Tab-separated table of C-alpha atoms in Angstrom:
chain	number	residue	atom	x	y	z
D	1	UNK	CA	236.857	-28.755	-190.708
D	2	UNK	CA	240.466	-28.582	-189.848
D	3	UNK	CA	242.432	-25.443	-190.893
D	4	UNK	CA	244.451	-25.937	-194.002
D	5	UNK	CA	248.114	-26.286	-193.313
D	6	UNK	CA	250.386	-23.310	-194.642
D	7	UNK	CA	252.569	-24.633	-197.148
D	8	UNK	CA	256.342	-24.000	-196.749
D	9	UNK	CA	257.775	-21.589	-199.169
D	10	UNK	CA	260.853	-23.282	-200.567
D	11	UNK	CA	263.293	-20.996	-201.866
D	12	UNK	CA	265.438	-23.063	-204.597
D	13	UNK	CA	268.581	-21.662	-204.720
D	14	UNK	CA	272.026	-22.630	-206.564
D	15	UNK	CA	275.346	-22.248	-204.729
D	16	UNK	CA	277.990	-20.820	-206.576
D	17	UNK	CA	280.239	-23.694	-205.392
D	18	UNK	CA	279.539	-25.937	-208.460
D	19	UNK	CA	281.004	-23.188	-210.640
D	20	UNK	CA	284.155	-22.852	-208.721
D	21	UNK	CA	286.575	-23.576	-211.565
D	22	UNK	CA	284.921	-20.588	-213.170
D	23	UNK	CA	284.715	-16.817	-212.450
D	24	UNK	CA	281.997	-15.722	-210.010
D	25	UNK	CA	280.583	-13.410	-212.601
D	26	UNK	CA	279.951	-16.668	-214.940
D	27	UNK	CA	278.685	-18.691	-212.094
D	28	UNK	CA	275.987	-15.873	-211.238
D	29	UNK	CA	274.947	-15.243	-214.926
D	30	UNK	CA	275.015	-19.223	-215.342
D	31	UNK	CA	272.481	-19.580	-212.334
D	32	UNK	CA	270.288	-16.950	-213.297
D	33	UNK	CA	270.087	-18.560	-216.912
D	34	UNK	CA	269.327	-21.986	-215.555
D	35	UNK	CA	266.006	-20.347	-214.192
D	36	UNK	CA	266.874	-19.704	-210.579
D	37	UNK	CA	265.672	-16.685	-208.519
D	38	UNK	CA	267.778	-17.385	-205.484
D	39	UNK	CA	271.725	-17.863	-205.131
D	40	UNK	CA	274.017	-18.797	-202.372
D	41	UNK	CA	277.569	-17.739	-202.071
D	42	UNK	CA	280.238	-20.444	-202.313
D	43	UNK	CA	283.740	-20.229	-201.069
D	44	UNK	CA	286.280	-19.373	-203.890
D	45	UNK	CA	286.142	-19.081	-207.744
D	46	UNK	CA	289.094	-19.164	-210.362
D	47	UNK	CA	289.588	-15.603	-211.568
D	48	UNK	CA	292.347	-14.434	-213.892
D	49	UNK	CA	294.670	-13.905	-210.776
D	50	UNK	CA	293.950	-17.552	-209.387
D	51	UNK	CA	291.638	-18.691	-206.523
D	52	UNK	CA	289.797	-15.923	-205.183
D	53	UNK	CA	287.551	-15.961	-201.988
D	54	UNK	CA	283.860	-14.983	-202.690
D	55	UNK	CA	284.022	-12.982	-199.519
D	56	UNK	CA	287.333	-13.063	-197.643
D	57	UNK	CA	286.598	-12.972	-193.827
D	58	UNK	CA	288.293	-9.797	-193.356
D	59	UNK	CA	286.457	-7.953	-196.262
D	60	UNK	CA	284.591	-4.971	-195.083
D	61	UNK	CA	280.623	-5.039	-195.128
D	62	UNK	CA	280.518	-2.671	-197.903
D	63	UNK	CA	282.166	-5.262	-200.003
D	64	UNK	CA	279.386	-7.643	-199.147
D	65	UNK	CA	276.823	-5.061	-199.811
D	66	UNK	CA	278.219	-4.378	-203.230
D	67	UNK	CA	278.172	-8.250	-204.087
D	68	UNK	CA	274.687	-8.383	-202.801
D	69	UNK	CA	273.610	-5.599	-205.113
D	70	UNK	CA	275.392	-7.414	-207.888
D	71	UNK	CA	273.460	-10.458	-207.438
D	72	UNK	CA	270.031	-8.583	-207.244
D	73	UNK	CA	270.949	-6.608	-210.397
D	74	UNK	CA	271.047	-9.966	-212.125
D	75	UNK	CA	267.575	-10.870	-210.465
D	76	UNK	CA	269.129	-13.394	-207.905
D	77	UNK	CA	268.371	-12.890	-204.294
D	78	UNK	CA	271.234	-14.057	-202.214
D	79	UNK	CA	270.170	-16.357	-199.273
D	80	UNK	CA	273.239	-17.803	-197.529
D	81	UNK	CA	276.934	-17.699	-197.227
D	82	UNK	CA	279.597	-19.897	-195.808
D	83	UNK	CA	281.317	-19.142	-192.453
D	84	UNK	CA	284.524	-20.689	-193.932
D	85	UNK	CA	285.762	-21.521	-190.480
D	86	UNK	CA	284.894	-24.146	-188.022
D	87	UNK	CA	282.853	-22.945	-184.787
D	88	UNK	CA	285.721	-24.463	-182.662
D	89	UNK	CA	288.603	-22.773	-184.500
D	90	UNK	CA	290.816	-20.338	-182.387
D	91	UNK	CA	289.812	-17.402	-184.850
D	92	UNK	CA	286.052	-18.179	-185.124
D	93	UNK	CA	284.906	-15.550	-182.556
D	94	UNK	CA	286.290	-12.716	-184.899
D	95	UNK	CA	285.511	-14.387	-187.903
D	96	UNK	CA	281.871	-15.074	-187.104
D	97	UNK	CA	281.186	-11.612	-185.955
D	98	UNK	CA	282.639	-10.371	-189.262
D	99	UNK	CA	280.475	-12.924	-191.225
D	100	UNK	CA	277.253	-11.635	-189.337
D	101	UNK	CA	278.302	-8.102	-190.347
D	102	UNK	CA	278.766	-8.933	-193.901
D	103	UNK	CA	275.578	-11.041	-194.211
D	104	UNK	CA	273.500	-8.326	-192.645
D	105	UNK	CA	275.229	-5.773	-195.179
D	106	UNK	CA	274.323	-8.027	-198.148
D	107	UNK	CA	270.890	-8.860	-196.903
D	108	UNK	CA	271.572	-12.646	-196.751
D	109	UNK	CA	269.410	-14.192	-194.016
D	110	UNK	CA	271.734	-17.345	-193.241
D	111	UNK	CA	275.221	-17.949	-192.485
D	112	UNK	CA	276.208	-21.669	-192.803
D	113	UNK	CA	278.572	-23.600	-190.663
D	114	UNK	CA	279.731	-26.970	-189.755
D	115	UNK	CA	282.425	-28.619	-187.850
D	116	UNK	CA	285.643	-30.773	-188.317
D	117	UNK	CA	284.945	-34.339	-189.521
D	118	UNK	CA	286.556	-35.731	-186.357
D	119	UNK	CA	284.112	-33.544	-183.986
D	120	UNK	CA	284.682	-33.450	-180.272
D	121	UNK	CA	284.002	-29.756	-179.586
D	122	UNK	CA	280.327	-29.692	-178.749
D	123	UNK	CA	280.542	-27.972	-175.427
D	124	UNK	CA	282.653	-25.400	-176.944
D	125	UNK	CA	280.227	-24.956	-179.692
D	126	UNK	CA	277.339	-24.379	-177.425
D	127	UNK	CA	279.279	-21.896	-175.249
D	128	UNK	CA	280.200	-19.934	-178.527
D	129	UNK	CA	276.694	-20.026	-180.073
D	130	UNK	CA	275.158	-18.760	-176.942
D	131	UNK	CA	277.786	-15.880	-177.334
D	132	UNK	CA	276.986	-15.399	-181.028
D	133	UNK	CA	273.188	-15.689	-181.088
D	134	UNK	CA	272.328	-12.334	-179.930
D	135	UNK	CA	274.693	-10.610	-182.209
D	136	UNK	CA	273.154	-12.402	-185.000
D	137	UNK	CA	269.606	-11.593	-184.049
D	138	UNK	CA	270.482	-7.797	-183.706
D	139	UNK	CA	271.526	-8.020	-187.059
D	140	UNK	CA	268.677	-10.061	-188.649
D	141	UNK	CA	271.015	-12.970	-189.519
D	142	UNK	CA	270.687	-16.680	-188.464
D	143	UNK	CA	273.573	-19.230	-188.208
D	144	UNK	CA	272.482	-22.705	-189.280
D	145	UNK	CA	274.615	-25.671	-188.624
D	146	UNK	CA	274.738	-28.767	-190.965
D	147	UNK	CA	276.060	-32.127	-190.632
D	148	UNK	CA	279.796	-33.001	-191.542
D	149	UNK	CA	280.902	-36.408	-189.756
D	150	UNK	CA	282.090	-36.795	-186.456
D	151	UNK	CA	279.686	-35.917	-183.470
D	152	UNK	CA	277.780	-33.491	-185.382
D	153	UNK	CA	277.388	-35.643	-188.220
D	154	UNK	CA	273.616	-36.202	-188.027
D	155	UNK	CA	270.555	-33.709	-187.804
D	156	UNK	CA	269.821	-35.279	-184.411
D	157	UNK	CA	273.053	-34.264	-182.911
D	158	UNK	CA	273.066	-30.705	-184.624
D	159	UNK	CA	269.465	-30.194	-182.877
D	160	UNK	CA	270.776	-31.233	-179.642
D	161	UNK	CA	273.134	-28.376	-179.699
D	162	UNK	CA	270.537	-26.073	-181.003
D	163	UNK	CA	268.099	-27.038	-178.452
D	164	UNK	CA	270.789	-26.384	-175.743
D	165	UNK	CA	271.727	-23.175	-177.436
D	166	UNK	CA	268.000	-22.295	-177.247
D	167	UNK	CA	267.893	-19.298	-179.404
D	168	UNK	CA	265.927	-18.272	-182.580
D	169	UNK	CA	268.991	-17.244	-184.294
D	170	UNK	CA	270.774	-20.727	-183.992
D	171	UNK	CA	269.145	-23.620	-186.202
D	172	UNK	CA	269.609	-26.448	-188.207
D	173	UNK	CA	270.711	-26.762	-191.918
D	174	UNK	CA	270.103	-30.243	-193.027
D	175	UNK	CA	272.482	-31.817	-195.555
D	176	UNK	CA	271.041	-35.527	-196.412
D	177	UNK	CA	274.058	-36.156	-198.545
D	178	UNK	CA	276.585	-35.573	-195.836
D	179	UNK	CA	274.550	-37.767	-193.232
D	180	UNK	CA	274.849	-40.813	-195.892
D	181	UNK	CA	278.481	-39.985	-197.128
D	182	UNK	CA	280.328	-39.504	-193.669
D	183	UNK	CA	278.061	-41.891	-191.458
D	184	UNK	CA	276.286	-44.103	-194.301
D	185	UNK	CA	273.011	-43.639	-192.021
D	186	UNK	CA	269.627	-43.125	-193.462
D	187	UNK	CA	268.782	-39.512	-193.382
D	188	UNK	CA	265.002	-40.069	-193.979
D	189	UNK	CA	265.000	-41.603	-190.331
D	190	UNK	CA	267.624	-38.838	-189.214
D	191	UNK	CA	265.630	-35.702	-190.437
D	192	UNK	CA	262.663	-36.660	-188.316
D	193	UNK	CA	264.578	-36.215	-185.187
D	194	UNK	CA	265.369	-32.612	-186.101
D	195	UNK	CA	262.723	-31.312	-188.292
D	196	UNK	CA	261.354	-28.854	-185.890
D	197	UNK	CA	264.768	-27.093	-185.858
D	198	UNK	CA	265.480	-27.098	-189.780
D	199	UNK	CA	265.406	-23.786	-191.419
D	200	UNK	CA	267.363	-24.500	-194.703
D	201	UNK	CA	268.824	-27.431	-196.603
D	202	UNK	CA	272.138	-27.909	-198.327
D	203	UNK	CA	270.896	-29.924	-201.218
D	204	UNK	CA	272.974	-32.916	-202.389
D	205	UNK	CA	272.267	-36.725	-203.064
D	206	UNK	CA	274.550	-39.534	-202.619
D	207	UNK	CA	274.963	-43.123	-204.140
D	208	UNK	CA	276.427	-46.184	-202.872
D	209	UNK	CA	276.432	-47.805	-205.892
D	210	UNK	CA	277.940	-48.159	-208.579
D	211	UNK	CA	280.388	-45.812	-206.754
D	212	UNK	CA	280.271	-44.319	-203.206
D	213	UNK	CA	279.963	-40.420	-203.872
D	214	UNK	CA	277.734	-37.375	-203.715
D	215	UNK	CA	275.917	-36.251	-206.566
D	216	UNK	CA	272.874	-34.000	-207.738
D	217	UNK	CA	269.475	-34.136	-206.482
D	218	UNK	CA	267.528	-36.856	-208.499
D	219	UNK	CA	270.833	-38.846	-209.531
D	220	UNK	CA	271.049	-40.473	-206.093
D	221	UNK	CA	269.475	-42.770	-203.780
D	222	UNK	CA	267.675	-40.187	-201.440
D	223	UNK	CA	263.874	-39.966	-201.780
D	224	UNK	CA	263.341	-36.152	-201.789
D	225	UNK	CA	259.670	-36.567	-201.419
D	226	UNK	CA	260.204	-38.506	-197.989
D	227	UNK	CA	263.266	-36.018	-197.214
D	228	UNK	CA	261.252	-32.754	-197.431
D	229	UNK	CA	257.851	-34.219	-196.301
D	230	UNK	CA	258.665	-33.336	-192.364
D	231	UNK	CA	259.112	-29.671	-193.336
D	232	UNK	CA	256.763	-29.334	-196.068
D	233	UNK	CA	254.077	-27.447	-194.140
D	234	UNK	CA	255.593	-24.879	-191.871
D	235	UNK	CA	254.270	-21.839	-193.245
D	236	UNK	CA	258.130	-20.429	-193.156
D	237	UNK	CA	260.305	-19.543	-195.945
D	238	UNK	CA	263.144	-22.159	-196.275
D	239	UNK	CA	266.139	-22.031	-198.545
D	240	UNK	CA	266.992	-25.130	-200.654
D	241	UNK	CA	270.724	-24.434	-201.650
D	242	UNK	CA	271.889	-26.748	-204.260
D	243	UNK	CA	275.425	-27.629	-203.185
D	244	UNK	CA	276.023	-30.502	-205.561
D	245	UNK	CA	274.460	-30.705	-208.957
D	246	UNK	CA	276.559	-33.132	-210.735
D	247	UNK	CA	276.168	-36.550	-212.253
D	248	UNK	CA	277.686	-39.553	-210.469
D	249	UNK	CA	280.247	-41.872	-211.808
D	250	UNK	CA	280.939	-39.521	-214.887
D	251	UNK	CA	283.922	-36.823	-214.723
D	252	UNK	CA	282.501	-33.262	-213.702
D	253	UNK	CA	282.055	-31.062	-216.798
D	254	UNK	CA	284.780	-28.731	-217.671
D	255	UNK	CA	282.482	-26.454	-219.880
D	256	UNK	CA	280.468	-23.831	-217.909
D	257	UNK	CA	277.510	-24.478	-220.291
D	258	UNK	CA	277.001	-28.233	-219.286
D	259	UNK	CA	277.073	-26.849	-215.535
D	260	UNK	CA	274.262	-24.642	-216.468
D	261	UNK	CA	272.524	-27.705	-217.787
D	262	UNK	CA	272.944	-29.531	-214.770
D	263	UNK	CA	271.738	-26.565	-212.634
D	264	UNK	CA	268.594	-26.678	-214.556
D	265	UNK	CA	267.931	-30.258	-214.106
D	266	UNK	CA	268.255	-29.790	-210.295
D	267	UNK	CA	266.034	-26.915	-210.362
D	268	UNK	CA	263.435	-28.517	-212.388
D	269	UNK	CA	263.695	-31.803	-210.282
D	270	UNK	CA	263.162	-30.010	-206.939
D	271	UNK	CA	260.354	-27.878	-208.376
D	272	UNK	CA	258.559	-31.175	-209.260
D	273	UNK	CA	259.154	-32.757	-205.975
D	274	UNK	CA	257.800	-29.628	-204.121
D	275	UNK	CA	254.557	-29.457	-206.283
D	276	UNK	CA	253.648	-33.089	-205.937
D	277	UNK	CA	254.423	-33.124	-202.169
D	278	UNK	CA	252.450	-30.033	-201.422
D	279	UNK	CA	249.532	-31.003	-203.722
D	280	UNK	CA	249.298	-34.370	-201.897
């Protein structure tokens, strides 16, 4: 009898990004109350003083450690944070080193990055990732690359870079919504070309009708059973971080309670998909 395949431990998280028009504390409590056990840090939130970064690039690691503790005190384990800088940017070497230290201090396993939609920097990416990979490994952090148009707009292209770097601390994050949005390609075909390198997902869906726009999982045209199937039995822990939870076509909610409701719908949808996929 063949050995039973080990199920992937999908960690369903909500980014604070959908709550960006509200204070960070409201985002965290909303995500907790929507039933999540995991969270991913977004980029900025509207506080009393205006738009404030979740974690500024020059913030000391102690500040990241404090925010990590705040999350855990609420029952949320932080899984991911943004680099907030393109890998090709002139300041990227300093920023990525700082992000690695912040993530390590906060106990965050993954730093998410992506390139400019116009692309054209793959050679520089490879060079820099080879330099950053040992630093990331030394601090127990993984840098994950997602699709964002241009010549890194597919999982296949991101996986080619990862395989050239050839280091366990540089992997692929899969964003099916971006593959559809920027390149109008079928992510279900694309993910098969990179599944062996995928270690997390930015979850967003996409519709081409009745309006061309991203949306929350289950509201779009992407079949998440087929999307997650290639990575459903890896035996690994794999973050699924909800970046977009909104309904298509209609205006985005201005009430935080409505964002909570949509966050709950996204979680329940993904839980249903995973249960059925792994049972089958």
